[in-house]
């Protein structure tokens, strides 16, 4: 059994509703102001890669839609979201927009659906004003149904968000420095519990993880993982088996939204705005290829990574768009690269395993 095995989501949700009196929202990828939900005593439970067999969603989606959207829709259609009190769809990409429209407009699901729109244009002063307004509108829209956001509650939530970011950052720093004794599977097993645990539970988990894992990382080839999310889990297991150490990542559901620098301001909405614009570059937000390259090279520099694995979810348009250019520039620096794409929960095939083994040999 893995250290820090996550609790069952179903039981955790039930417990949160019964014992804590919290409402629970299903939140689709990727970035959203979770602090506003916490302040309203709403628990966001993120839906990235539910382990469901897709049977019904195919009737609603084109064959070239990614499996993040496909499995999320399947979860809704199979009635596995019936316990939830609402849904939130951040405007991450066209596929999530499409999903939002199917769930909200066509399925006749009687649950409130909310939307959160990020600035998509090149960042400038107007984007900041726009984002700040989006935050306030989001809080006021939610407030109409779930009660007004109390300033003290929002301040508390923002503070918990910052403590979470600080602990996650520490885990990333230790790992990059080779002083975190955790396997790839353990590391992501813990970090990803933040996708559904309330900070009251996630903060102690992170502290415990850090306290018990400080030490020397195992030896092995250091790599950076880039893409959307560390799925299938078998990939991490395979990397552990081959003594490949993920020392950094550029994953949409991990460092690209979790590594937020500390910010202070009197108004919590200003803090959230400031934090948003300090997030790492991302293919789903403003993030030029040049900015992403610089970000990746910084990671290489601080971790001593010898290669980058682009593990892409099949049909993920925002990610696939930049990969050829990123690969070309990374190779020019003498680093090994490997590009793989697969569906969620599709364990590495024999062919993929062989390619990963060849990549490891190339690095050493
Ligand atoms: S995997 Fe890519 S296309 Fe699919 S929801 Fe995520 S960002 Fe959008």
mmCIF file of C-alpha atoms and ligand atoms in Angstrom:
data_model
loop_
_atom_site.group_PDB
_atom_site.id
_atom_site.type_symbol
_atom_site.label_atom_id
_atom_site.label_comp_id
_atom_site.label_asym_id
_atom_site.label_seq_id
_atom_site.Cartn_x
_atom_site.Cartn_y
_atom_site.Cartn_z
ATOM 1 C CA UNK A 1 0.000 0.000 0.000
ATOM 2 C CA UNK A 2 1.282 3.469 -0.898
ATOM 3 C CA UNK A 3 2.100 5.924 1.918
ATOM 4 C CA UNK A 4 -0.608 8.606 2.279
ATOM 5 C CA UNK A 5 -3.252 6.590 0.474
ATOM 6 C CA UNK A 6 -6.113 9.007 -0.381
ATOM 7 C CA UNK A 7 -9.506 8.577 1.285
ATOM 8 C CA UNK A 8 -12.407 7.458 -0.875
ATOM 9 C CA UNK A 9 -13.837 10.544 -2.570
ATOM 10 C CA UNK A 10 -17.375 9.328 -2.162
ATOM 11 C CA UNK A 11 -16.971 8.849 1.572
ATOM 12 C CA UNK A 12 -15.096 12.088 1.991
ATOM 13 C CA UNK A 13 -17.838 14.011 0.178
ATOM 14 C CA UNK A 14 -20.502 12.356 2.295
ATOM 15 C CA UNK A 15 -18.605 13.190 5.459
ATOM 16 C CA UNK A 16 -18.081 16.808 4.394
ATOM 17 C CA UNK A 17 -21.784 17.214 3.778
ATOM 18 C CA UNK A 18 -22.988 15.425 6.888
ATOM 19 C CA UNK A 19 -20.449 16.473 9.482
ATOM 20 C CA UNK A 20 -19.189 19.809 8.183
ATOM 21 C CA UNK A 21 -22.438 20.953 6.609
ATOM 22 C CA UNK A 22 -20.608 21.853 3.396
ATOM 23 C CA UNK A 23 -22.046 22.039 -0.081
ATOM 24 C CA UNK A 24 -20.016 20.235 -2.719
ATOM 25 C CA UNK A 25 -19.361 21.390 -6.288
ATOM 26 C CA UNK A 26 -17.938 19.333 -9.133
ATOM 27 C CA UNK A 27 -15.284 21.494 -10.770
ATOM 28 C CA UNK A 28 -13.931 20.813 -14.236
ATOM 29 C CA UNK A 29 -10.345 21.724 -15.220
ATOM 30 C CA UNK A 30 -8.332 23.747 -14.683
ATOM 31 C CA UNK A 31 -7.795 27.012 -12.777
ATOM 32 C CA UNK A 32 -10.480 28.759 -10.699
ATOM 33 C CA UNK A 33 -10.641 30.847 -7.506
ATOM 34 C CA UNK A 34 -11.243 28.016 -5.041
ATOM 35 C CA UNK A 35 -10.862 30.466 -2.134
ATOM 36 C CA UNK A 36 -14.216 32.033 -3.009
ATOM 37 C CA UNK A 37 -15.885 28.636 -2.814
ATOM 38 C CA UNK A 38 -14.200 27.789 0.491
ATOM 39 C CA UNK A 39 -15.343 31.135 1.884
ATOM 40 C CA UNK A 40 -18.937 30.099 1.136
ATOM 41 C CA UNK A 41 -18.422 26.742 2.823
ATOM 42 C CA UNK A 42 -18.544 25.042 -0.580
ATOM 43 C CA UNK A 43 -16.060 22.224 -1.178
ATOM 44 C CA UNK A 44 -14.725 22.142 -4.745
ATOM 45 C CA UNK A 45 -14.099 18.590 -5.930
ATOM 46 C CA UNK A 46 -12.164 18.619 -9.166
ATOM 47 C CA UNK A 47 -13.052 16.277 -11.998
ATOM 48 C CA UNK A 48 -9.911 15.561 -14.031
ATOM 49 C CA UNK A 49 -9.610 11.854 -14.619
ATOM 50 C CA UNK A 50 -12.379 9.831 -13.009
ATOM 51 C CA UNK A 51 -11.758 6.120 -13.507
ATOM 52 C CA UNK A 52 -14.961 5.386 -15.419
ATOM 53 C CA UNK A 53 -15.461 3.255 -18.477
ATOM 54 C CA UNK A 54 -16.848 5.469 -21.205
ATOM 55 C CA UNK A 55 -20.051 4.158 -22.708
ATOM 56 C CA UNK A 56 -22.634 6.958 -22.806
ATOM 57 C CA UNK A 57 -20.554 10.095 -23.347
ATOM 58 C CA UNK A 58 -19.559 9.048 -26.870
ATOM 59 C CA UNK A 59 -23.084 9.752 -28.097
ATOM 60 C CA UNK A 60 -22.661 13.441 -27.151
ATOM 61 C CA UNK A 61 -19.091 14.115 -28.255
ATOM 62 C CA UNK A 62 -17.087 14.100 -31.450
ATOM 63 C CA UNK A 63 -14.456 11.329 -31.607
ATOM 64 C CA UNK A 64 -11.603 13.852 -31.438
ATOM 65 C CA UNK A 65 -12.494 15.253 -27.983
ATOM 66 C CA UNK A 66 -9.980 14.562 -25.204
ATOM 67 C CA UNK A 67 -10.615 11.911 -22.577
ATOM 68 C CA UNK A 68 -10.615 14.489 -19.746
ATOM 69 C CA UNK A 69 -13.868 15.877 -21.122
ATOM 70 C CA UNK A 70 -15.137 12.451 -22.180
ATOM 71 C CA UNK A 71 -14.681 10.863 -18.755
ATOM 72 C CA UNK A 72 -16.025 13.958 -16.958
ATOM 73 C CA UNK A 73 -19.204 13.843 -19.023
ATOM 74 C CA UNK A 74 -19.480 10.103 -18.509
ATOM 75 C CA UNK A 75 -19.345 10.630 -14.756
ATOM 76 C CA UNK A 76 -22.277 13.030 -14.983
ATOM 77 C CA UNK A 77 -24.264 10.735 -17.307
ATOM 78 C CA UNK A 78 -23.747 7.705 -15.063
ATOM 79 C CA UNK A 79 -25.338 9.621 -12.189
ATOM 80 C CA UNK A 80 -22.115 9.638 -10.195
ATOM 81 C CA UNK A 81 -22.415 13.384 -9.618
ATOM 82 C CA UNK A 82 -25.909 13.164 -8.192
ATOM 83 C CA UNK A 83 -24.680 13.969 -4.677
ATOM 84 C CA UNK A 84 -23.154 17.244 -5.824
ATOM 85 C CA UNK A 85 -24.823 20.609 -5.272
ATOM 86 C CA UNK A 86 -23.544 22.307 -8.408
ATOM 87 C CA UNK A 87 -20.936 22.441 -11.155
ATOM 88 C CA UNK A 88 -18.278 24.929 -12.091
ATOM 89 C CA UNK A 89 -16.803 25.187 -15.572
ATOM 90 C CA UNK A 90 -13.725 27.373 -15.860
ATOM 91 C CA UNK A 91 -13.143 28.580 -19.420
ATOM 92 C CA UNK A 92 -10.025 26.500 -19.966
ATOM 93 C CA UNK A 93 -10.349 25.448 -23.591
ATOM 94 C CA UNK A 94 -12.942 24.923 -26.328
ATOM 95 C CA UNK A 95 -13.542 21.344 -25.184
ATOM 96 C CA UNK A 96 -14.487 22.393 -21.652
ATOM 97 C CA UNK A 97 -16.723 25.108 -23.132
ATOM 98 C CA UNK A 98 -18.404 22.469 -25.220
ATOM 99 C CA UNK A 99 -18.873 20.264 -22.147
ATOM 100 C CA UNK A 100 -20.308 23.181 -20.174
ATOM 101 C CA UNK A 101 -22.854 23.759 -22.871
ATOM 102 C CA UNK A 102 -23.852 20.061 -23.046
ATOM 103 C CA UNK A 103 -24.293 19.770 -19.278
ATOM 104 C CA UNK A 104 -25.969 23.127 -18.741
ATOM 105 C CA UNK A 105 -28.113 23.415 -21.876
ATOM 106 C CA UNK A 106 -28.923 19.921 -23.098
ATOM 107 C CA UNK A 107 -28.873 17.270 -20.390
ATOM 108 C CA UNK A 108 -31.652 18.698 -18.273
ATOM 109 C CA UNK A 109 -29.586 18.260 -15.104
ATOM 110 C CA UNK A 110 -31.230 20.189 -12.353
ATOM 111 C CA UNK A 111 -28.171 21.527 -10.680
ATOM 112 C CA UNK A 112 -26.830 25.042 -10.843
ATOM 113 C CA UNK A 113 -23.930 25.458 -13.272
ATOM 114 C CA UNK A 114 -21.441 28.301 -12.911
ATOM 115 C CA UNK A 115 -18.824 29.564 -15.312
ATOM 116 C CA UNK A 116 -15.567 31.344 -14.756
ATOM 117 C CA UNK A 117 -13.885 33.218 -17.605
ATOM 118 C CA UNK A 118 -10.160 33.991 -17.599
ATOM 119 C CA UNK A 119 -8.575 36.722 -19.670
ATOM 120 C CA UNK A 120 -7.449 35.146 -22.927
ATOM 121 C CA UNK A 121 -5.865 38.186 -24.578
ATOM 122 C CA UNK A 122 -2.234 39.189 -24.048
ATOM 123 C CA UNK A 123 -1.828 40.238 -20.419
ATOM 124 C CA UNK A 124 -1.881 43.965 -19.767
ATOM 125 C CA UNK A 125 -3.548 46.440 -17.399
ATOM 126 C CA UNK A 126 -6.964 45.773 -18.934
ATOM 127 C CA UNK A 127 -6.598 42.013 -18.272
ATOM 128 C CA UNK A 128 -5.989 42.740 -14.592
ATOM 129 C CA UNK A 129 -9.076 44.923 -14.358
ATOM 130 C CA UNK A 130 -11.055 42.276 -16.213
ATOM 131 C CA UNK A 131 -9.881 39.470 -13.908
ATOM 132 C CA UNK A 132 -10.625 41.465 -10.777
ATOM 133 C CA UNK A 133 -14.111 42.141 -12.068
ATOM 134 C CA UNK A 134 -14.576 38.453 -12.915
ATOM 135 C CA UNK A 135 -13.703 37.517 -9.339
ATOM 136 C CA UNK A 136 -16.147 39.998 -7.862
ATOM 137 C CA UNK A 137 -18.902 38.958 -10.283
ATOM 138 C CA UNK A 138 -18.267 35.302 -9.533
ATOM 139 C CA UNK A 139 -18.544 35.921 -5.787
ATOM 140 C CA UNK A 140 -21.701 37.939 -6.200
ATOM 141 C CA UNK A 141 -23.320 35.374 -8.555
ATOM 142 C CA UNK A 142 -22.634 32.579 -6.080
ATOM 143 C CA UNK A 143 -23.737 34.792 -3.215
ATOM 144 C CA UNK A 144 -27.247 35.105 -4.672
ATOM 145 C CA UNK A 145 -27.867 31.438 -3.993
ATOM 146 C CA UNK A 146 -25.395 30.403 -1.309
ATOM 147 C CA UNK A 147 -25.171 33.510 0.875
ATOM 148 C CA UNK A 148 -22.962 36.571 0.604
ATOM 149 C CA UNK A 149 -19.198 36.136 0.804
ATOM 150 C CA UNK A 150 -18.164 37.482 4.205
ATOM 151 C CA UNK A 151 -14.910 39.459 3.993
ATOM 152 C CA UNK A 152 -13.402 37.708 7.046
ATOM 153 C CA UNK A 153 -14.218 34.297 5.562
ATOM 154 C CA UNK A 154 -12.611 35.239 2.267
ATOM 155 C CA UNK A 155 -9.513 36.513 4.047
ATOM 156 C CA UNK A 156 -9.280 33.237 5.933
ATOM 157 C CA UNK A 157 -9.669 31.216 2.732
ATOM 158 C CA UNK A 158 -7.070 33.295 0.917
ATOM 159 C CA UNK A 159 -4.696 32.710 3.806
ATOM 160 C CA UNK A 160 -5.333 28.950 3.648
ATOM 161 C CA UNK A 161 -4.756 29.044 -0.112
ATOM 162 C CA UNK A 162 -1.421 30.762 0.479
ATOM 163 C CA UNK A 163 -0.379 28.257 3.151
ATOM 164 C CA UNK A 164 -1.241 25.445 0.755
ATOM 165 C CA UNK A 165 0.779 27.028 -2.053
ATOM 166 C CA UNK A 166 3.703 27.522 0.297
ATOM 167 C CA UNK A 167 3.773 23.853 1.371
ATOM 168 C CA UNK A 168 3.389 22.635 -2.198
ATOM 169 C CA UNK A 169 6.213 24.948 -3.245
ATOM 170 C CA UNK A 170 8.391 23.559 -0.468
ATOM 171 C CA UNK A 171 7.724 20.015 -1.679
ATOM 172 C CA UNK A 172 8.697 21.038 -5.223
ATOM 173 C CA UNK A 173 11.846 22.799 -3.964
ATOM 174 C CA UNK A 174 12.966 19.793 -1.925
ATOM 175 C CA UNK A 175 12.324 17.461 -4.824
ATOM 176 C CA UNK A 176 14.270 19.660 -7.278
ATOM 177 C CA UNK A 177 17.159 19.805 -4.799
ATOM 178 C CA UNK A 178 17.209 15.991 -4.446
ATOM 179 C CA UNK A 179 16.217 16.131 -0.786
ATOM 180 C CA UNK A 180 12.738 14.641 -0.854
ATOM 181 C CA UNK A 181 12.560 10.932 -0.156
ATOM 182 C CA UNK A 182 9.384 10.107 -2.059
ATOM 183 C CA UNK A 183 8.727 8.079 -5.184
ATOM 184 C CA UNK A 184 7.087 9.705 -8.208
ATOM 185 C CA UNK A 185 3.886 7.845 -7.391
ATOM 186 C CA UNK A 186 3.887 9.029 -3.761
ATOM 187 C CA UNK A 187 4.637 12.624 -4.659
ATOM 188 C CA UNK A 188 1.726 12.991 -7.062
ATOM 189 C CA UNK A 189 -0.499 10.795 -4.891
ATOM 190 C CA UNK A 190 -0.177 13.397 -2.144
ATOM 191 C CA UNK A 191 -0.184 16.600 -4.231
ATOM 192 C CA UNK A 192 -3.291 15.516 -6.091
ATOM 193 C CA UNK A 193 -5.314 15.050 -2.915
ATOM 194 C CA UNK A 194 -5.552 18.841 -2.947
ATOM 195 C CA UNK A 195 -7.978 18.369 -5.850
ATOM 196 C CA UNK A 196 -10.712 17.376 -3.428
ATOM 197 C CA UNK A 197 -9.612 17.749 0.196
ATOM 198 C CA UNK A 198 -10.643 20.854 2.096
ATOM 199 C CA UNK A 199 -7.568 22.854 3.215
ATOM 200 C CA UNK A 200 -8.424 21.951 6.842
ATOM 201 C CA UNK A 201 -7.483 18.396 5.832
ATOM 202 C CA UNK A 202 -4.985 19.031 3.047
ATOM 203 C CA UNK A 203 -2.697 21.314 5.067
ATOM 204 C CA UNK A 204 -1.982 18.716 7.813
ATOM 205 C CA UNK A 205 -1.497 16.063 5.124
ATOM 206 C CA UNK A 206 1.118 18.210 3.358
ATOM 207 C CA UNK A 207 2.905 18.991 6.646
ATOM 208 C CA UNK A 208 3.037 15.321 7.528
ATOM 209 C CA UNK A 209 4.289 14.422 4.045
ATOM 210 C CA UNK A 210 7.074 16.996 4.257
ATOM 211 C CA UNK A 211 8.091 16.034 7.788
ATOM 212 C CA UNK A 212 8.313 12.355 6.997
ATOM 213 C CA UNK A 213 9.865 12.669 3.536
ATOM 214 C CA UNK A 214 12.727 15.085 4.030
ATOM 215 C CA UNK A 215 15.945 13.285 3.243
ATOM 216 C CA UNK A 216 17.802 12.090 0.218
ATOM 217 C CA UNK A 217 15.948 11.337 -2.990
ATOM 218 C CA UNK A 218 16.859 8.027 -4.579
ATOM 219 C CA UNK A 219 19.400 8.040 -7.397
ATOM 220 C CA UNK A 220 18.221 7.913 -10.983
ATOM 221 C CA UNK A 221 17.909 9.933 -14.153
ATOM 222 C CA UNK A 222 16.331 13.334 -13.422
ATOM 223 C CA UNK A 223 13.535 14.411 -15.790
ATOM 224 C CA UNK A 224 10.825 17.038 -16.133
ATOM 225 C CA UNK A 225 7.276 15.954 -16.888
ATOM 226 C CA UNK A 226 5.256 18.302 -19.085
ATOM 227 C CA UNK A 227 1.626 18.029 -20.155
ATOM 228 C CA UNK A 228 -1.794 18.089 -18.542
ATOM 229 C CA UNK A 229 -1.761 15.644 -15.635
ATOM 230 C CA UNK A 230 0.192 12.630 -14.347
ATOM 231 C CA UNK A 231 -2.175 9.994 -15.664
ATOM 232 C CA UNK A 232 -2.118 7.044 -16.242
ATOM 233 C CA UNK A 233 -0.786 6.226 -12.770
ATOM 234 C CA UNK A 234 1.081 3.281 -14.291
ATOM 235 C CA UNK A 235 3.358 5.782 -16.012
ATOM 236 C CA UNK A 236 4.634 7.037 -12.648
ATOM 237 C CA UNK A 237 5.056 3.465 -11.477
ATOM 238 C CA UNK A 238 7.011 2.629 -14.637
ATOM 239 C CA UNK A 239 9.273 5.650 -14.151
ATOM 240 C CA UNK A 240 9.879 4.567 -10.545
ATOM 241 C CA UNK A 241 10.682 1.074 -11.729
ATOM 242 C CA UNK A 242 13.171 2.406 -14.300
ATOM 243 C CA UNK A 243 14.772 4.685 -11.654
ATOM 244 C CA UNK A 244 13.684 7.831 -13.438
ATOM 245 C CA UNK A 245 13.195 10.687 -10.975
ATOM 246 C CA UNK A 246 10.689 13.350 -11.912
ATOM 247 C CA UNK A 247 12.447 16.366 -10.413
ATOM 248 C CA UNK A 248 10.174 19.069 -11.773
ATOM 249 C CA UNK A 249 6.990 19.337 -13.733
ATOM 250 C CA UNK A 250 5.228 21.616 -16.131
ATOM 251 C CA UNK A 251 1.804 20.012 -15.718
ATOM 252 C CA UNK A 252 -1.411 21.950 -16.109
ATOM 253 C CA UNK A 253 -3.027 20.390 -13.063
ATOM 254 C CA UNK A 254 0.100 20.645 -10.890
ATOM 255 C CA UNK A 255 2.859 23.267 -10.969
ATOM 256 C CA UNK A 256 1.263 25.520 -13.586
ATOM 257 C CA UNK A 257 -1.562 26.424 -11.217
ATOM 258 C CA UNK A 258 -0.330 25.338 -7.764
ATOM 259 C CA UNK A 259 2.984 27.152 -7.585
ATOM 260 C CA UNK A 260 1.804 30.614 -6.683
ATOM 261 C CA UNK A 261 4.232 33.093 -5.120
ATOM 262 C CA UNK A 262 3.241 34.833 -1.871
ATOM 263 C CA UNK A 263 1.435 38.121 -2.353
ATOM 264 C CA UNK A 264 0.022 40.590 0.131
ATOM 265 C CA UNK A 265 -2.647 43.250 -0.305
ATOM 266 C CA UNK A 266 -5.412 44.630 1.884
ATOM 267 C CA UNK A 267 -8.212 43.405 -0.382
ATOM 268 C CA UNK A 268 -8.430 39.581 -0.797
ATOM 269 C CA UNK A 269 -9.739 40.001 -4.361
ATOM 270 C CA UNK A 270 -6.592 41.995 -5.153
ATOM 271 C CA UNK A 271 -4.476 39.199 -3.667
ATOM 272 C CA UNK A 272 -6.181 36.615 -5.876
ATOM 273 C CA UNK A 273 -5.719 38.837 -8.915
ATOM 274 C CA UNK A 274 -2.056 39.430 -8.169
ATOM 275 C CA UNK A 275 -1.505 35.694 -7.675
ATOM 276 C CA UNK A 276 -3.223 34.828 -10.932
ATOM 277 C CA UNK A 277 -0.900 36.993 -12.984
ATOM 278 C CA UNK A 278 2.168 35.511 -11.265
ATOM 279 C CA UNK A 279 1.284 31.944 -12.167
ATOM 280 C CA UNK A 280 3.661 30.096 -14.494
ATOM 281 C CA UNK A 281 2.992 30.352 -18.250
ATOM 282 C CA UNK A 282 0.401 27.916 -19.534
ATOM 283 C CA UNK A 283 -0.986 26.847 -22.910
ATOM 284 C CA UNK A 284 -4.541 27.403 -21.624
ATOM 285 C CA UNK A 285 -3.908 30.908 -20.334
ATOM 286 C CA UNK A 286 -1.664 33.602 -21.711
ATOM 287 C CA UNK A 287 1.686 31.911 -22.223
ATOM 288 C CA UNK A 288 3.856 32.434 -25.292
ATOM 289 C CA UNK A 289 6.115 29.592 -26.404
ATOM 290 C CA UNK A 290 9.086 31.771 -25.462
ATOM 291 C CA UNK A 291 7.781 32.241 -21.920
ATOM 292 C CA UNK A 292 7.184 28.507 -21.580
ATOM 293 C CA UNK A 293 10.682 27.741 -22.843
ATOM 294 C CA UNK A 294 12.222 30.108 -20.353
ATOM 295 C CA UNK A 295 10.129 28.524 -17.616
ATOM 296 C CA UNK A 296 11.275 25.036 -18.639
ATOM 297 C CA UNK A 297 14.942 26.079 -18.851
ATOM 298 C CA UNK A 298 14.714 27.598 -15.370
ATOM 299 C CA UNK A 299 13.454 24.250 -14.136
ATOM 300 C CA UNK A 300 16.258 22.419 -15.910
ATOM 301 C CA UNK A 301 18.766 24.797 -14.341
ATOM 302 C CA UNK A 302 17.554 24.383 -10.789
ATOM 303 C CA UNK A 303 16.948 20.637 -10.869
ATOM 304 C CA UNK A 304 19.719 19.374 -13.138
ATOM 305 C CA UNK A 305 17.141 17.545 -15.300
ATOM 306 C CA UNK A 306 18.617 15.653 -18.242
ATOM 307 C CA UNK A 307 15.453 15.372 -20.261
ATOM 308 C CA UNK A 308 11.826 16.369 -20.712
ATOM 309 C CA UNK A 309 8.932 13.964 -21.199
ATOM 310 C CA UNK A 310 5.890 15.508 -22.874
ATOM 311 C CA UNK A 311 3.053 13.279 -21.733
ATOM 312 C CA UNK A 312 0.087 14.645 -23.618
ATOM 313 C CA UNK A 313 -3.569 13.723 -23.308
ATOM 314 C CA UNK A 314 -4.674 12.653 -26.785
ATOM 315 C CA UNK A 315 -6.515 15.406 -28.678
ATOM 316 C CA UNK A 316 -5.520 18.115 -26.188
ATOM 317 C CA UNK A 317 -5.326 20.951 -28.666
ATOM 318 C CA UNK A 318 -3.838 23.660 -26.400
ATOM 319 C CA UNK A 319 -0.940 21.401 -25.428
ATOM 320 C CA UNK A 320 -0.274 19.827 -28.807
ATOM 321 C CA UNK A 321 -0.030 23.236 -30.443
ATOM 322 C CA UNK A 322 3.245 24.208 -28.748
ATOM 323 C CA UNK A 323 5.002 20.857 -28.446
ATOM 324 C CA UNK A 324 6.948 20.767 -31.779
ATOM 325 C CA UNK A 325 8.563 24.140 -31.108
ATOM 326 C CA UNK A 326 9.303 23.357 -27.468
ATOM 327 C CA UNK A 327 10.911 20.048 -28.425
ATOM 328 C CA UNK A 328 13.055 21.657 -31.104
ATOM 329 C CA UNK A 329 14.409 24.319 -28.748
ATOM 330 C CA UNK A 330 14.962 21.907 -25.864
ATOM 331 C CA UNK A 331 16.939 19.568 -28.109
ATOM 332 C CA UNK A 332 19.183 22.456 -29.117
ATOM 333 C CA UNK A 333 20.231 22.661 -25.456
ATOM 334 C CA UNK A 334 21.400 19.069 -25.593
ATOM 335 C CA UNK A 335 18.541 17.682 -23.503
ATOM 336 C CA UNK A 336 16.740 14.454 -24.297
ATOM 337 C CA UNK A 337 13.045 14.712 -25.177
ATOM 338 C CA UNK A 338 10.252 12.206 -25.486
ATOM 339 C CA UNK A 339 6.738 12.949 -26.724
ATOM 340 C CA UNK A 340 3.982 10.488 -25.878
ATOM 341 C CA UNK A 341 0.255 10.847 -26.102
ATOM 342 C CA UNK A 342 -2.385 8.597 -24.648
ATOM 343 C CA UNK A 343 -5.902 8.437 -23.328
ATOM 344 C CA UNK A 344 -6.494 8.657 -19.573
ATOM 345 C CA UNK A 345 -6.042 5.418 -17.653
ATOM 346 C CA UNK A 346 -4.469 3.763 -20.668
ATOM 347 C CA UNK A 347 -1.439 2.139 -19.074
ATOM 348 C CA UNK A 348 1.788 2.296 -21.083
ATOM 349 C CA UNK A 349 1.723 -0.267 -23.896
ATOM 350 C CA UNK A 350 4.739 -2.445 -24.662
ATOM 351 C CA UNK A 351 5.727 -0.021 -27.392
ATOM 352 C CA UNK A 352 5.569 2.991 -25.077
ATOM 353 C CA UNK A 353 7.554 1.131 -22.449
ATOM 354 C CA UNK A 354 10.261 0.424 -25.025
ATOM 355 C CA UNK A 355 10.351 4.087 -26.020
ATOM 356 C CA UNK A 356 10.689 5.158 -22.385
ATOM 357 C CA UNK A 357 13.490 2.646 -21.845
ATOM 358 C CA UNK A 358 15.294 3.979 -24.923
ATOM 359 C CA UNK A 359 14.835 7.538 -23.637
ATOM 360 C CA UNK A 360 16.338 6.578 -20.262
ATOM 361 C CA UNK A 361 19.332 5.000 -21.988
ATOM 362 C CA UNK A 362 19.787 8.109 -24.099
ATOM 363 C CA UNK A 363 19.950 10.263 -20.953
ATOM 364 C CA UNK A 364 22.509 8.097 -19.267
HETATM 365 S S1 LIG B 1 -6.913 17.863 -21.777
HETATM 366 FE FE1 LIG B 1 -6.604 19.680 -23.026
HETATM 367 S S2 LIG B 1 -8.379 19.783 -24.379
HETATM 368 FE FE2 LIG B 1 -8.871 18.376 -22.684
HETATM 369 S S3 LIG B 1 -9.872 19.631 -21.146
HETATM 370 FE FE3 LIG B 1 -7.708 19.615 -20.637
HETATM 371 S S4 LIG B 1 -6.848 21.425 -21.665
HETATM 372 FE FE4 LIG B 1 -8.859 21.025 -22.569
#
